[in-house]
mmCIF file of C-alpha atoms in Angstrom:
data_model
loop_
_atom_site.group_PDB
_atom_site.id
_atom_site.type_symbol
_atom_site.label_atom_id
_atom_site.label_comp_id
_atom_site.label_asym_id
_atom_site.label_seq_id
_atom_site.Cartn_x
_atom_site.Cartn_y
_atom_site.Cartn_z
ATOM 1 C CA UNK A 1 20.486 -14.468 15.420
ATOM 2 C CA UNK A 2 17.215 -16.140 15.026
ATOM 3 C CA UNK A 3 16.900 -19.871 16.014
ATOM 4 C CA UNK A 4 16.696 -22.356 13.145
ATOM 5 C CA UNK A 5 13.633 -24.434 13.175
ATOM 6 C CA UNK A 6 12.790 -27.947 12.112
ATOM 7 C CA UNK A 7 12.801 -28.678 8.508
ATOM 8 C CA UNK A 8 9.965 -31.185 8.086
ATOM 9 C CA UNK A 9 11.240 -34.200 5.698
ATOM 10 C CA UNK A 10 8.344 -36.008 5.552
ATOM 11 C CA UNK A 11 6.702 -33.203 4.094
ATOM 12 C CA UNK A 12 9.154 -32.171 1.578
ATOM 13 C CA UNK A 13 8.802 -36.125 0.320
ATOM 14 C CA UNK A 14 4.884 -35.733 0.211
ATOM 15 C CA UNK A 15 5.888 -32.887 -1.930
ATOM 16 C CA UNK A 16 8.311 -34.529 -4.569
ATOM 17 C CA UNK A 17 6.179 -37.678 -4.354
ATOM 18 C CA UNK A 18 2.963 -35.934 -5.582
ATOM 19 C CA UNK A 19 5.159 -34.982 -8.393
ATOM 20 C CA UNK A 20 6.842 -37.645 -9.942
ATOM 21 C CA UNK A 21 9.751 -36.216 -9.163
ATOM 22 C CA UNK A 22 10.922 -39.409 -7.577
ATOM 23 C CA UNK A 23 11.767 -42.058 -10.623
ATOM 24 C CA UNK A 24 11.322 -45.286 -8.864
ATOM 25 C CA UNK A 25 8.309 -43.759 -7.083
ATOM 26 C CA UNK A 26 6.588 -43.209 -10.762
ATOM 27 C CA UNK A 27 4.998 -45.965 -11.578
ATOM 28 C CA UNK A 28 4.389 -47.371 -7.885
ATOM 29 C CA UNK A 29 0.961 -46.478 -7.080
ATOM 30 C CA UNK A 30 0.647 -48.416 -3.959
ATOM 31 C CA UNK A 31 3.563 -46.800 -2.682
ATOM 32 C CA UNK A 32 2.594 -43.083 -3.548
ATOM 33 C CA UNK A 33 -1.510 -43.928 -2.099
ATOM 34 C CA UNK A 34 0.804 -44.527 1.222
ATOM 35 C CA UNK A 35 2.952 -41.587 1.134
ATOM 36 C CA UNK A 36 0.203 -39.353 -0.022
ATOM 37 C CA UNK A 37 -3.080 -40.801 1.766
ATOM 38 C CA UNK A 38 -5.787 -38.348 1.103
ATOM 39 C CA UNK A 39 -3.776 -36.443 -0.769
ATOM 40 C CA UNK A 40 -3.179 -38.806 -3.383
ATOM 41 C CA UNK A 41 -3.303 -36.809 -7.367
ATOM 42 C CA UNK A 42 -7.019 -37.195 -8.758
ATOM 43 C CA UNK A 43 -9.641 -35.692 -10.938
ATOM 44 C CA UNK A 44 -10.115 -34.997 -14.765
ATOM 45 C CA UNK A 45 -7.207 -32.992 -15.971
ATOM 46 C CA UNK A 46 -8.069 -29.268 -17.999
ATOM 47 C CA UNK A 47 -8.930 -30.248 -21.861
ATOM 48 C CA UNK A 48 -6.856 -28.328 -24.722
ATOM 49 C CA UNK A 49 -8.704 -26.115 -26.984
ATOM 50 C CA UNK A 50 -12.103 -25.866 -27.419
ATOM 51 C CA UNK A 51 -12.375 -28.796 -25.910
ATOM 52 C CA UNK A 52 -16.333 -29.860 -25.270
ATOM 53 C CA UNK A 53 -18.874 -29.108 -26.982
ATOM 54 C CA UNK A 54 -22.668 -29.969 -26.740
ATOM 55 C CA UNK A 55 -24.510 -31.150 -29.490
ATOM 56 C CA UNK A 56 -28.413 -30.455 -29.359
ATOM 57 C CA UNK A 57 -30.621 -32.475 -32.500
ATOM 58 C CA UNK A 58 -33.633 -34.049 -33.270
ATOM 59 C CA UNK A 59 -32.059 -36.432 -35.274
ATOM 60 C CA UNK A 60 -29.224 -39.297 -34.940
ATOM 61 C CA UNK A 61 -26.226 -37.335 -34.869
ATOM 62 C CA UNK A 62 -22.926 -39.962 -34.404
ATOM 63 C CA UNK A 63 -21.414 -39.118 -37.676
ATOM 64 C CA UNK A 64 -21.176 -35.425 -36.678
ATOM 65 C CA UNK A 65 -20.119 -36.613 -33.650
ATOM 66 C CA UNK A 66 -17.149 -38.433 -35.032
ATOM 67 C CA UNK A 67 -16.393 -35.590 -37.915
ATOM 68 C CA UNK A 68 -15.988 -33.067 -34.362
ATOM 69 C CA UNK A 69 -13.928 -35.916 -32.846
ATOM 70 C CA UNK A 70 -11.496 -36.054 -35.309
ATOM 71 C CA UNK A 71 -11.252 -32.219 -35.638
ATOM 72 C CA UNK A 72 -10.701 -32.291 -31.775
ATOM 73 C CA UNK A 73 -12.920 -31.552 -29.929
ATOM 74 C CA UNK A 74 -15.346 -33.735 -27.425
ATOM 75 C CA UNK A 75 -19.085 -33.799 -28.091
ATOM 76 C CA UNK A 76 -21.965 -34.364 -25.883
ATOM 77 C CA UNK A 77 -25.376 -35.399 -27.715
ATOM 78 C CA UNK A 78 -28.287 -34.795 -26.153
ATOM 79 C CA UNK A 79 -31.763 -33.902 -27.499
ATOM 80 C CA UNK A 80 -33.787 -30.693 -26.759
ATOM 81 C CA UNK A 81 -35.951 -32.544 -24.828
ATOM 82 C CA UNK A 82 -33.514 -33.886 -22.892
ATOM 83 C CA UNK A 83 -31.134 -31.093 -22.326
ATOM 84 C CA UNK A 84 -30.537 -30.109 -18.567
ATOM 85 C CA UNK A 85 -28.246 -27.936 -16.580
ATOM 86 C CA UNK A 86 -25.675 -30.399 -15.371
ATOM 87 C CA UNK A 87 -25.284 -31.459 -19.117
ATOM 88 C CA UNK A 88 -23.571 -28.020 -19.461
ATOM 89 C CA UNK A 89 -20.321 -29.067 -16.721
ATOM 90 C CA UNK A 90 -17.486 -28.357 -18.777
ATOM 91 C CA UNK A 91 -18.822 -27.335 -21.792
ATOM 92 C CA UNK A 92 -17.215 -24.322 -23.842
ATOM 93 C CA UNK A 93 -19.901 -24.269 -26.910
ATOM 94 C CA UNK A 94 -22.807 -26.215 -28.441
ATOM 95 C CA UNK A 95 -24.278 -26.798 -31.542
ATOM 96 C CA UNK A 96 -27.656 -26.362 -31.735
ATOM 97 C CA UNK A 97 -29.530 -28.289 -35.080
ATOM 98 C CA UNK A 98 -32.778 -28.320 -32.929
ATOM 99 C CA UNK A 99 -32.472 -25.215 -31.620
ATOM 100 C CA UNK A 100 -36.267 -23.885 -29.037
ATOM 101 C CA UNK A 101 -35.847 -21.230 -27.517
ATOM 102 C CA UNK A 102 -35.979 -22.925 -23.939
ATOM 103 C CA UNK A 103 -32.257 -24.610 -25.213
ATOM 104 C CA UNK A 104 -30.954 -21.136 -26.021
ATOM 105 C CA UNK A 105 -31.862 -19.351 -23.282
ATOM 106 C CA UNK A 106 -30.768 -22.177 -20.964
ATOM 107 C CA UNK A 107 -27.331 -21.729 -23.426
ATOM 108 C CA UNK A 108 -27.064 -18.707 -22.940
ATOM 109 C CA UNK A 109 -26.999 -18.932 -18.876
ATOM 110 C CA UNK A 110 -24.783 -21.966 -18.702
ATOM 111 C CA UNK A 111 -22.236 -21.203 -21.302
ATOM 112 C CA UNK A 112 -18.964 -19.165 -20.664
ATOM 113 C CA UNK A 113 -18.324 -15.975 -22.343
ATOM 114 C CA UNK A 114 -17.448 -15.231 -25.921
ATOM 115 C CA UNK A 115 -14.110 -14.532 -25.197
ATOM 116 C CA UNK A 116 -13.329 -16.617 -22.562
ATOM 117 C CA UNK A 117 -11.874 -20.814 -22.398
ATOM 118 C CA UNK A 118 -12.099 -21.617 -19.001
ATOM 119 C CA UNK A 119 -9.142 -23.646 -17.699
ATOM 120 C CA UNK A 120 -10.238 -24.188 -14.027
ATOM 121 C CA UNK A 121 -14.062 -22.962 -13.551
ATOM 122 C CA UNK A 122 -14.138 -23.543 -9.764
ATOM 123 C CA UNK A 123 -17.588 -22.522 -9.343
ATOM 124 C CA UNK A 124 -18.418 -25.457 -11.443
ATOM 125 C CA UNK A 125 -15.988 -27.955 -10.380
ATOM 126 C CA UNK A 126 -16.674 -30.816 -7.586
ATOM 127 C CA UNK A 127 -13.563 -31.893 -5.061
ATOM 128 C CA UNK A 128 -11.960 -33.965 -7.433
ATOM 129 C CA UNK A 129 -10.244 -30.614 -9.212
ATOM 130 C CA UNK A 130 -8.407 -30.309 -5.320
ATOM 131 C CA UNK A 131 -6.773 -33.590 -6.757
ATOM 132 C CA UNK A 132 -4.815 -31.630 -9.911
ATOM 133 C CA UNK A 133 -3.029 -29.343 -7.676
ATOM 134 C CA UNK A 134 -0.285 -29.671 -4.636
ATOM 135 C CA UNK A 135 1.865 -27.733 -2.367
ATOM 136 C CA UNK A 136 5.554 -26.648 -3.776
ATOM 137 C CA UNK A 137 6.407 -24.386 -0.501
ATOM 138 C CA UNK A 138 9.688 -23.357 0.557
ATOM 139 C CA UNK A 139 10.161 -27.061 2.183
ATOM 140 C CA UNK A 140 11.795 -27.804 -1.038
ATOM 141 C CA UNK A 141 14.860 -25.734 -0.096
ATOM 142 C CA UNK A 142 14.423 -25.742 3.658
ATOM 143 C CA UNK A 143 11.714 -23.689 4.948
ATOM 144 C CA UNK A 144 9.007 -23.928 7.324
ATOM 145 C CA UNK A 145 6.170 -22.374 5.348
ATOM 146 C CA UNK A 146 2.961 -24.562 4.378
ATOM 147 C CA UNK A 147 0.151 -23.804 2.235
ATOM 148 C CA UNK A 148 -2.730 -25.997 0.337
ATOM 149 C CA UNK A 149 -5.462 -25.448 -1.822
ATOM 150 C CA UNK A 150 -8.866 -26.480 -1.139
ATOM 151 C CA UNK A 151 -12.236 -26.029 -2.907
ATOM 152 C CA UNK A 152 -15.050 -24.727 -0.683
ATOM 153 C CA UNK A 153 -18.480 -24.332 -2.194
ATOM 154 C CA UNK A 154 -18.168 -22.525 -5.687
ATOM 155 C CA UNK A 155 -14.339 -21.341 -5.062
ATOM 156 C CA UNK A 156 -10.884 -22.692 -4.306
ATOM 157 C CA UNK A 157 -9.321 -21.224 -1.538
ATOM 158 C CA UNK A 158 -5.122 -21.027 -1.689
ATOM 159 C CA UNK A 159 -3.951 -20.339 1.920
ATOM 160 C CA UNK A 160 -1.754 -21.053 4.535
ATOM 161 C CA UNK A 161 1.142 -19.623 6.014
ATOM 162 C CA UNK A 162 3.964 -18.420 4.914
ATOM 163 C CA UNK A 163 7.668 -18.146 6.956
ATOM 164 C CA UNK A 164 11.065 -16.568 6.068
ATOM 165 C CA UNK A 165 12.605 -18.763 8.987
ATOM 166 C CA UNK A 166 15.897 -20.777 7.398
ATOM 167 C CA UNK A 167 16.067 -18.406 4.819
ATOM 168 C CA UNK A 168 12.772 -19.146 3.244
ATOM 169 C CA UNK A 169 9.734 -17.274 2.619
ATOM 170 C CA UNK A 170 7.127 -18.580 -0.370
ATOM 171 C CA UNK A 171 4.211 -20.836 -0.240
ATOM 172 C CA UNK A 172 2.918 -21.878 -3.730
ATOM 173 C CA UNK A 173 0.217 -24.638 -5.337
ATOM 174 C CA UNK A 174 1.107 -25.727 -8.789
ATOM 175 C CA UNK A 175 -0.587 -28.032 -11.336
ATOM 176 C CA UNK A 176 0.420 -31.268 -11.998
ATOM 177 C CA UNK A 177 1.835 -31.597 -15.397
ATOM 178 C CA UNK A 178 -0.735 -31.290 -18.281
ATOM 179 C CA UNK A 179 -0.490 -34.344 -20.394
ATOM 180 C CA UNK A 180 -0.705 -33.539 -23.238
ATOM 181 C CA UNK A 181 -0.012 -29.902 -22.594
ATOM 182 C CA UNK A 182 -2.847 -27.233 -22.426
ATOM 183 C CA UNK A 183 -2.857 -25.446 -26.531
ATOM 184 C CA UNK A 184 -4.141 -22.046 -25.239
ATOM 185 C CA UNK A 185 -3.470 -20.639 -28.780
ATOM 186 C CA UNK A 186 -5.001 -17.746 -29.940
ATOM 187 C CA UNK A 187 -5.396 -16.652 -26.487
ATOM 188 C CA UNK A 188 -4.116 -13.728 -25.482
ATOM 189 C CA UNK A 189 -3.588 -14.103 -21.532
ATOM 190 C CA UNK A 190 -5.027 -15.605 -18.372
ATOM 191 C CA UNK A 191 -7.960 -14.189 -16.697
ATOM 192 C CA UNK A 192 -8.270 -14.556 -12.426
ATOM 193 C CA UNK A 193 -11.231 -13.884 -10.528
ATOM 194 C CA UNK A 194 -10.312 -13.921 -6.956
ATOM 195 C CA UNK A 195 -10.147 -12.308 -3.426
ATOM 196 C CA UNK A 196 -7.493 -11.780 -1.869
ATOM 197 C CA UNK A 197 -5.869 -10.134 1.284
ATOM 198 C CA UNK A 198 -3.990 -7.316 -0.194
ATOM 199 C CA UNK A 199 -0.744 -9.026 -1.313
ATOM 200 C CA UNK A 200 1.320 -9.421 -4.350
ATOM 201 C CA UNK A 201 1.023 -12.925 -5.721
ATOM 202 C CA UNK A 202 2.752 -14.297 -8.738
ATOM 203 C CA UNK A 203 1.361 -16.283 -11.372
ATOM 204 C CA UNK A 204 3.771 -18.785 -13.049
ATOM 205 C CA UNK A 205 3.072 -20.391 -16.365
ATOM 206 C CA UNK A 206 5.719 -23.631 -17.509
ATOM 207 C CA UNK A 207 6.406 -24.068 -20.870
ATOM 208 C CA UNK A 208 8.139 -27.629 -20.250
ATOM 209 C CA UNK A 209 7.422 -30.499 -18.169
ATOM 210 C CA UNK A 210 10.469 -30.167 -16.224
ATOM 211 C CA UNK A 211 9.961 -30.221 -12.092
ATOM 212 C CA UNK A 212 12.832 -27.245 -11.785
ATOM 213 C CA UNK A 213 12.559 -25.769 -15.063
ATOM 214 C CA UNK A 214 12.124 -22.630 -16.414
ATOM 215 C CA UNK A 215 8.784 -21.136 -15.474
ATOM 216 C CA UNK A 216 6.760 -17.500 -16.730
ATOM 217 C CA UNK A 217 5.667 -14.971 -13.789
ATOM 218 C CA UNK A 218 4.337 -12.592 -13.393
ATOM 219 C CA UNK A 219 2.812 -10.755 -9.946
ATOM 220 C CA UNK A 220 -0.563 -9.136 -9.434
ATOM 221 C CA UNK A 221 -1.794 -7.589 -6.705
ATOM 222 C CA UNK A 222 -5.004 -8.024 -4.543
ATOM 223 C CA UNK A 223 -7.292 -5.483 -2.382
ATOM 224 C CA UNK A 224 -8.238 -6.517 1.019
ATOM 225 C CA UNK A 225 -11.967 -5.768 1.258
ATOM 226 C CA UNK A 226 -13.815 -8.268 3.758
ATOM 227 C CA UNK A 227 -16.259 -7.962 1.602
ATOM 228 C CA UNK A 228 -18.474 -10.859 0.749
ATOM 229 C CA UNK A 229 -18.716 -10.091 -3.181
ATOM 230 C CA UNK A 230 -15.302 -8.019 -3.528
ATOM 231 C CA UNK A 231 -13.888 -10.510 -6.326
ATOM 232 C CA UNK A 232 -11.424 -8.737 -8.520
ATOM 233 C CA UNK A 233 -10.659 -9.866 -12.678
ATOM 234 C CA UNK A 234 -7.402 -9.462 -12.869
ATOM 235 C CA UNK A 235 -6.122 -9.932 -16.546
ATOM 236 C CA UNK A 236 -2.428 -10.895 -17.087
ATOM 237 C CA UNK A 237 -1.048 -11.110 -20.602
ATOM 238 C CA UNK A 238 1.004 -13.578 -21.961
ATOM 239 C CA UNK A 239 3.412 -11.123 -23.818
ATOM 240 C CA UNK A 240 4.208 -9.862 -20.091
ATOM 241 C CA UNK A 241 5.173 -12.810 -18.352
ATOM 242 C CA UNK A 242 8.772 -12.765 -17.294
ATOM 243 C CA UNK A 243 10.991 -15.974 -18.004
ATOM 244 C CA UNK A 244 12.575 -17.198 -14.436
ATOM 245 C CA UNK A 245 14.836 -19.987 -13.126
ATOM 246 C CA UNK A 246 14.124 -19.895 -9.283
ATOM 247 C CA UNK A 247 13.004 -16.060 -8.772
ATOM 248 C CA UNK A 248 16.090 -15.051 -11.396
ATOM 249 C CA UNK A 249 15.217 -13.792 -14.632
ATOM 250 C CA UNK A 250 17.173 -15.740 -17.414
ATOM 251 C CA UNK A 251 16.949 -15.317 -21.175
ATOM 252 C CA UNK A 252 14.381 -17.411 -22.911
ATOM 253 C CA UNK A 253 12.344 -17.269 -25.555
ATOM 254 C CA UNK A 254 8.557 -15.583 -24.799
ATOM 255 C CA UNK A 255 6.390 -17.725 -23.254
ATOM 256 C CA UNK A 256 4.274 -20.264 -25.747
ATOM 257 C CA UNK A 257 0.272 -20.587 -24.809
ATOM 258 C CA UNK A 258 0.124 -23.383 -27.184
ATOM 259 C CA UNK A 259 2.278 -25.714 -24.873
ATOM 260 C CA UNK A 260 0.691 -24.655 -21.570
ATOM 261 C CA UNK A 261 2.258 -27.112 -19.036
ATOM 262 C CA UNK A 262 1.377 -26.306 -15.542
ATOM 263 C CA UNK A 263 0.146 -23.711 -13.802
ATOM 264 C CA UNK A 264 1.014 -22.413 -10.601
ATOM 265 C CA UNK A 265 0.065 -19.575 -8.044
ATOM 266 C CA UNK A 266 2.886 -18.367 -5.218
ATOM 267 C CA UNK A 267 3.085 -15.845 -2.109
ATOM 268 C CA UNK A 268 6.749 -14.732 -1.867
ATOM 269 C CA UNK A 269 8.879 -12.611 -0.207
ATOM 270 C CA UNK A 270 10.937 -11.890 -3.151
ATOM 271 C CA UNK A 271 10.041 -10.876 -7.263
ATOM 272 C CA UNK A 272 12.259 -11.041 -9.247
ATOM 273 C CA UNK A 273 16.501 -11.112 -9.137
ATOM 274 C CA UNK A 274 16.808 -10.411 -5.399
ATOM 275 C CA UNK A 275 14.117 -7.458 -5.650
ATOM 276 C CA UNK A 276 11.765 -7.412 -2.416
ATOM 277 C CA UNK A 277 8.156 -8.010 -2.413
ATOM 278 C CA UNK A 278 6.918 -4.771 -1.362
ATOM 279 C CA UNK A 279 3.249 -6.045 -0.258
ATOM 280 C CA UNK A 280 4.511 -9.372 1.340
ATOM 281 C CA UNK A 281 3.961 -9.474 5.157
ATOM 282 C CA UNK A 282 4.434 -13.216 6.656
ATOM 283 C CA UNK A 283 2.092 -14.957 8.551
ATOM 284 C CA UNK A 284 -1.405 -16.292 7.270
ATOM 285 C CA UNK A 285 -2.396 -15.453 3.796
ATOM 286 C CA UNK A 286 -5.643 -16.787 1.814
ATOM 287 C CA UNK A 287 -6.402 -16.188 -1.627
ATOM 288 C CA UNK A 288 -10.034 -17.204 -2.797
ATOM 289 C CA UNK A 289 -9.766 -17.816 -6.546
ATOM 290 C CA UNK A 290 -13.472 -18.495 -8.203
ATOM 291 C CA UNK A 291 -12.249 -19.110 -11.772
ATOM 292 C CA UNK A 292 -9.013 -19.352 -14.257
ATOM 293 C CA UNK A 293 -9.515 -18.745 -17.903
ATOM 294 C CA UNK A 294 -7.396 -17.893 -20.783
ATOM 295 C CA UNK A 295 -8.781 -14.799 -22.792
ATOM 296 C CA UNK A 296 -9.260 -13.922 -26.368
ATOM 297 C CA UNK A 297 -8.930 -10.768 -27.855
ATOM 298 C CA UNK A 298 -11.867 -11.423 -30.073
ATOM 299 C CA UNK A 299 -14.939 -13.452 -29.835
ATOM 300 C CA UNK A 300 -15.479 -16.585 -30.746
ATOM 301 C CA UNK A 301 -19.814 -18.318 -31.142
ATOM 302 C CA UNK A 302 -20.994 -19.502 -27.909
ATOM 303 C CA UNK A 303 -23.497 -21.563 -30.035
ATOM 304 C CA UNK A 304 -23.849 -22.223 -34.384
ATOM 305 C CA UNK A 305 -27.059 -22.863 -35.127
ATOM 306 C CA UNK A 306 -28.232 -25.031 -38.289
ATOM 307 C CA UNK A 307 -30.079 -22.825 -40.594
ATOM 308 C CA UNK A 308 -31.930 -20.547 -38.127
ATOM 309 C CA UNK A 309 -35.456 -18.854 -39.371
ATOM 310 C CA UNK A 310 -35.967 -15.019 -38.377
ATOM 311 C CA UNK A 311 -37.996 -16.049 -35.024
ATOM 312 C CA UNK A 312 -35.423 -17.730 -34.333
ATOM 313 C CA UNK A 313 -32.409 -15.188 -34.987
ATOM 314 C CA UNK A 314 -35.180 -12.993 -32.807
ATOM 315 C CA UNK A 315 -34.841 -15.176 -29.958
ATOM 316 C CA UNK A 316 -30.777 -15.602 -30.157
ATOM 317 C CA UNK A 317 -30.609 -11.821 -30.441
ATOM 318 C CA UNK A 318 -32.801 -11.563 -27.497
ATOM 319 C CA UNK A 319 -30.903 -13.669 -24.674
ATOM 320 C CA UNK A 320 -27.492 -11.082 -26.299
ATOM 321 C CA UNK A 321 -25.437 -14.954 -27.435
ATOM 322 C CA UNK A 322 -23.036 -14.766 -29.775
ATOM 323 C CA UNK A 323 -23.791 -17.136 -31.762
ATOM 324 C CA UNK A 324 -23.015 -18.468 -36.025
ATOM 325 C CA UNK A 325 -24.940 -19.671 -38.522
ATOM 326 C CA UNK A 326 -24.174 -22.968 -40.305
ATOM 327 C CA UNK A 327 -25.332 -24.124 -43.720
ATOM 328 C CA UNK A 328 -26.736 -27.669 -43.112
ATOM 329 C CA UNK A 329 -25.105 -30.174 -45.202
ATOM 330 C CA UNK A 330 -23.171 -33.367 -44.435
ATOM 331 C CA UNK A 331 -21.537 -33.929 -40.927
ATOM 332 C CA UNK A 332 -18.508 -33.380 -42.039
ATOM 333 C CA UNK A 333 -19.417 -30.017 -43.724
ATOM 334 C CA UNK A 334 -21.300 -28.811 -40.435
ATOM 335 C CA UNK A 335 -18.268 -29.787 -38.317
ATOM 336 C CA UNK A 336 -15.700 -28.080 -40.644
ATOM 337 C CA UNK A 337 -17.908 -25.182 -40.080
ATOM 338 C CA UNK A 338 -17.909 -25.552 -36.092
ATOM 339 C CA UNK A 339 -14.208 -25.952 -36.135
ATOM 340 C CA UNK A 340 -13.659 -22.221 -38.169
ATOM 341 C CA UNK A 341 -16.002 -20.795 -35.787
ATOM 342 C CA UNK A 342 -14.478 -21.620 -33.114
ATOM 343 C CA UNK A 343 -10.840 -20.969 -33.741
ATOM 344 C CA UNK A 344 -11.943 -17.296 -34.896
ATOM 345 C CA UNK A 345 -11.428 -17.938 -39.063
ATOM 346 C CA UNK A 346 -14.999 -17.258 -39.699
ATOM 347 C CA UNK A 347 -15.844 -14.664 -37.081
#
């Protein structure tokens, strides 16, 4: 019989801490900075929807700016002249009413795919991201395994390693709680890109903001390459995501993208109701994830452009954007145009 090893308590109140989970830590920030240190939860959290949107003019534009605020979404103004790269960070679509063909190509680089809304674009995203996610390893029930999740260059890097001493044996990072929750509506799953090491992790959506709720899984596998550019898209719909209460399938109703809670991404030894993980070895484990985004199953404009000419249309057909066009009008009538664009009613 194997030896029992030290179950680290400090560690498993770093973890709850982090959390909330702790009701008269909550609202005690001095207290948490001291438990937590370096550690403590930062950064901007994920934005619902559409989310932000760059608007390119000529002209004064703070009443379309307002009519896209109240429909939603956040909007960026700059100018053609003006427009540069970084202006792009978190951007999902833009508006172009002075539309040269420098600001569409330079759109048409910078801005994510038609069918993509990027949720955590790690390529993009600067060490305050680190900040939205923590360790929820098998400390929580007694194990020795440890794990983290760190952003190096233009990825994040989930690693560690992972024990089945004192009966444990998973090693996880999840979101904090999305407040308000994440509306991935009309979305039809989550897209990875990562590297792995050849094991079967799980992906595990919550539906509530519960700390031991119900959560969604479901497992994917990886390739172990070496390679330097072996990243793997690996697509997981929503309609297959299994409904589990600690590794145990329960009934529940299918999982809702429009109240997307938390996300969270585990190595474990087990699936699902006592079933083995048949790629799980213990030890060290690192999966390199460069990107999460929810998918569509149809496109949605990249850019609407105000009234485009033919040289124009030339040049948007050239640099392959899908883009709209908009009938000019008041701000309210462009937005209202924008907004059934981009939720696919006017595709």
């Amino acid at each position: 019989m194997s030896q029992r090893q030290a179950w680290d308590l400090v560690r498993f109140a770093r973890t709850l801490t982090f959390f909330d989970t702790v009701p008269v830590l909550k609202d005690l920030d001095w207290l948490k900075q001291m438990i937590l240190g370096d550690d403590s939860p930062t950064g901007t959290a994920p934005r619902s929807g559409l989310g932000r949107v760059l608007v390119v003019t000529a002209n004064d534009a703070e009443l379309l700016a307002v009519a896209l605020r109240d429909r939603g979404f956040e909007p960026v103004v700059t100018s053609s002249a003006s427009l540069r790269v970084e202006q792009f960070a978190g951007v999902r679509a833009a508006i172009l009413a002075d539309a040269t063909p420098a600001a569409i190509a330079l759109a048409a680089r910078e801005l994510p795919p038609p069918t993509l809304l990027p949720v955590f674009d790690f390529r993009r995203a600067d060490a305050s991201v680190r900040g939205w996610w923590g360790a929820v390893d098998d400390v929580v029930m007694g194990g020795v395994s440890q794990s983290g999740l760190q952003i190096a260059g233009d990825r994040a890097r989930f690693a560690g390693e992972v024990s089945t001493a004192n009966n444990g044996g998973f090693a996880s990072v999840r979101t904090r709680n999305f407040e308000p929750p994440l509306d991935l509506s009309g979305c039809a799953g989550l897209e990875l890109v990562v590297k792995g090491d050849g094991q079967r992790y799980k992906c595990i959506l919550r539906g509530e903001n519960r700390w031991d709720g119900i959560g969604y899984a479901m497992s994917f596998d990886t390739v172990a390459t070496g390679g330097a550019e072996d990243w793997q898209t690996v697509r997981l719909p929503f309609a297959e995501f299994v409904p589990v209460f600690r590794a145990k399938v329960v009934d529940a109703p299918p999982f809702a993208p429009e109240r997307t809670c938390a996300l969270q991404l585990m190595l474990s030894k087990f699936e699902y109701d006592k079933a083995l993980n048949p790629k799980f070895q213990p030890g060290r484990f690192a999966l390199e994830i460069a990107a999460i985004s929810a998918y569509r199953d149809f496109p949605v404009p990249q850019v609407v452009v105000l009234e485009p000419g033919a040289d124009l249309q030339a040049v948007l057909a050239e640099q392959s954007l899908h883009w709209a066009a908009a009938a000019g009008g008041t701000p309210e009538a462009i937005a209202h145009q924008c907004a059934q664009f981009w939720r696919g009613q006017m595709a």
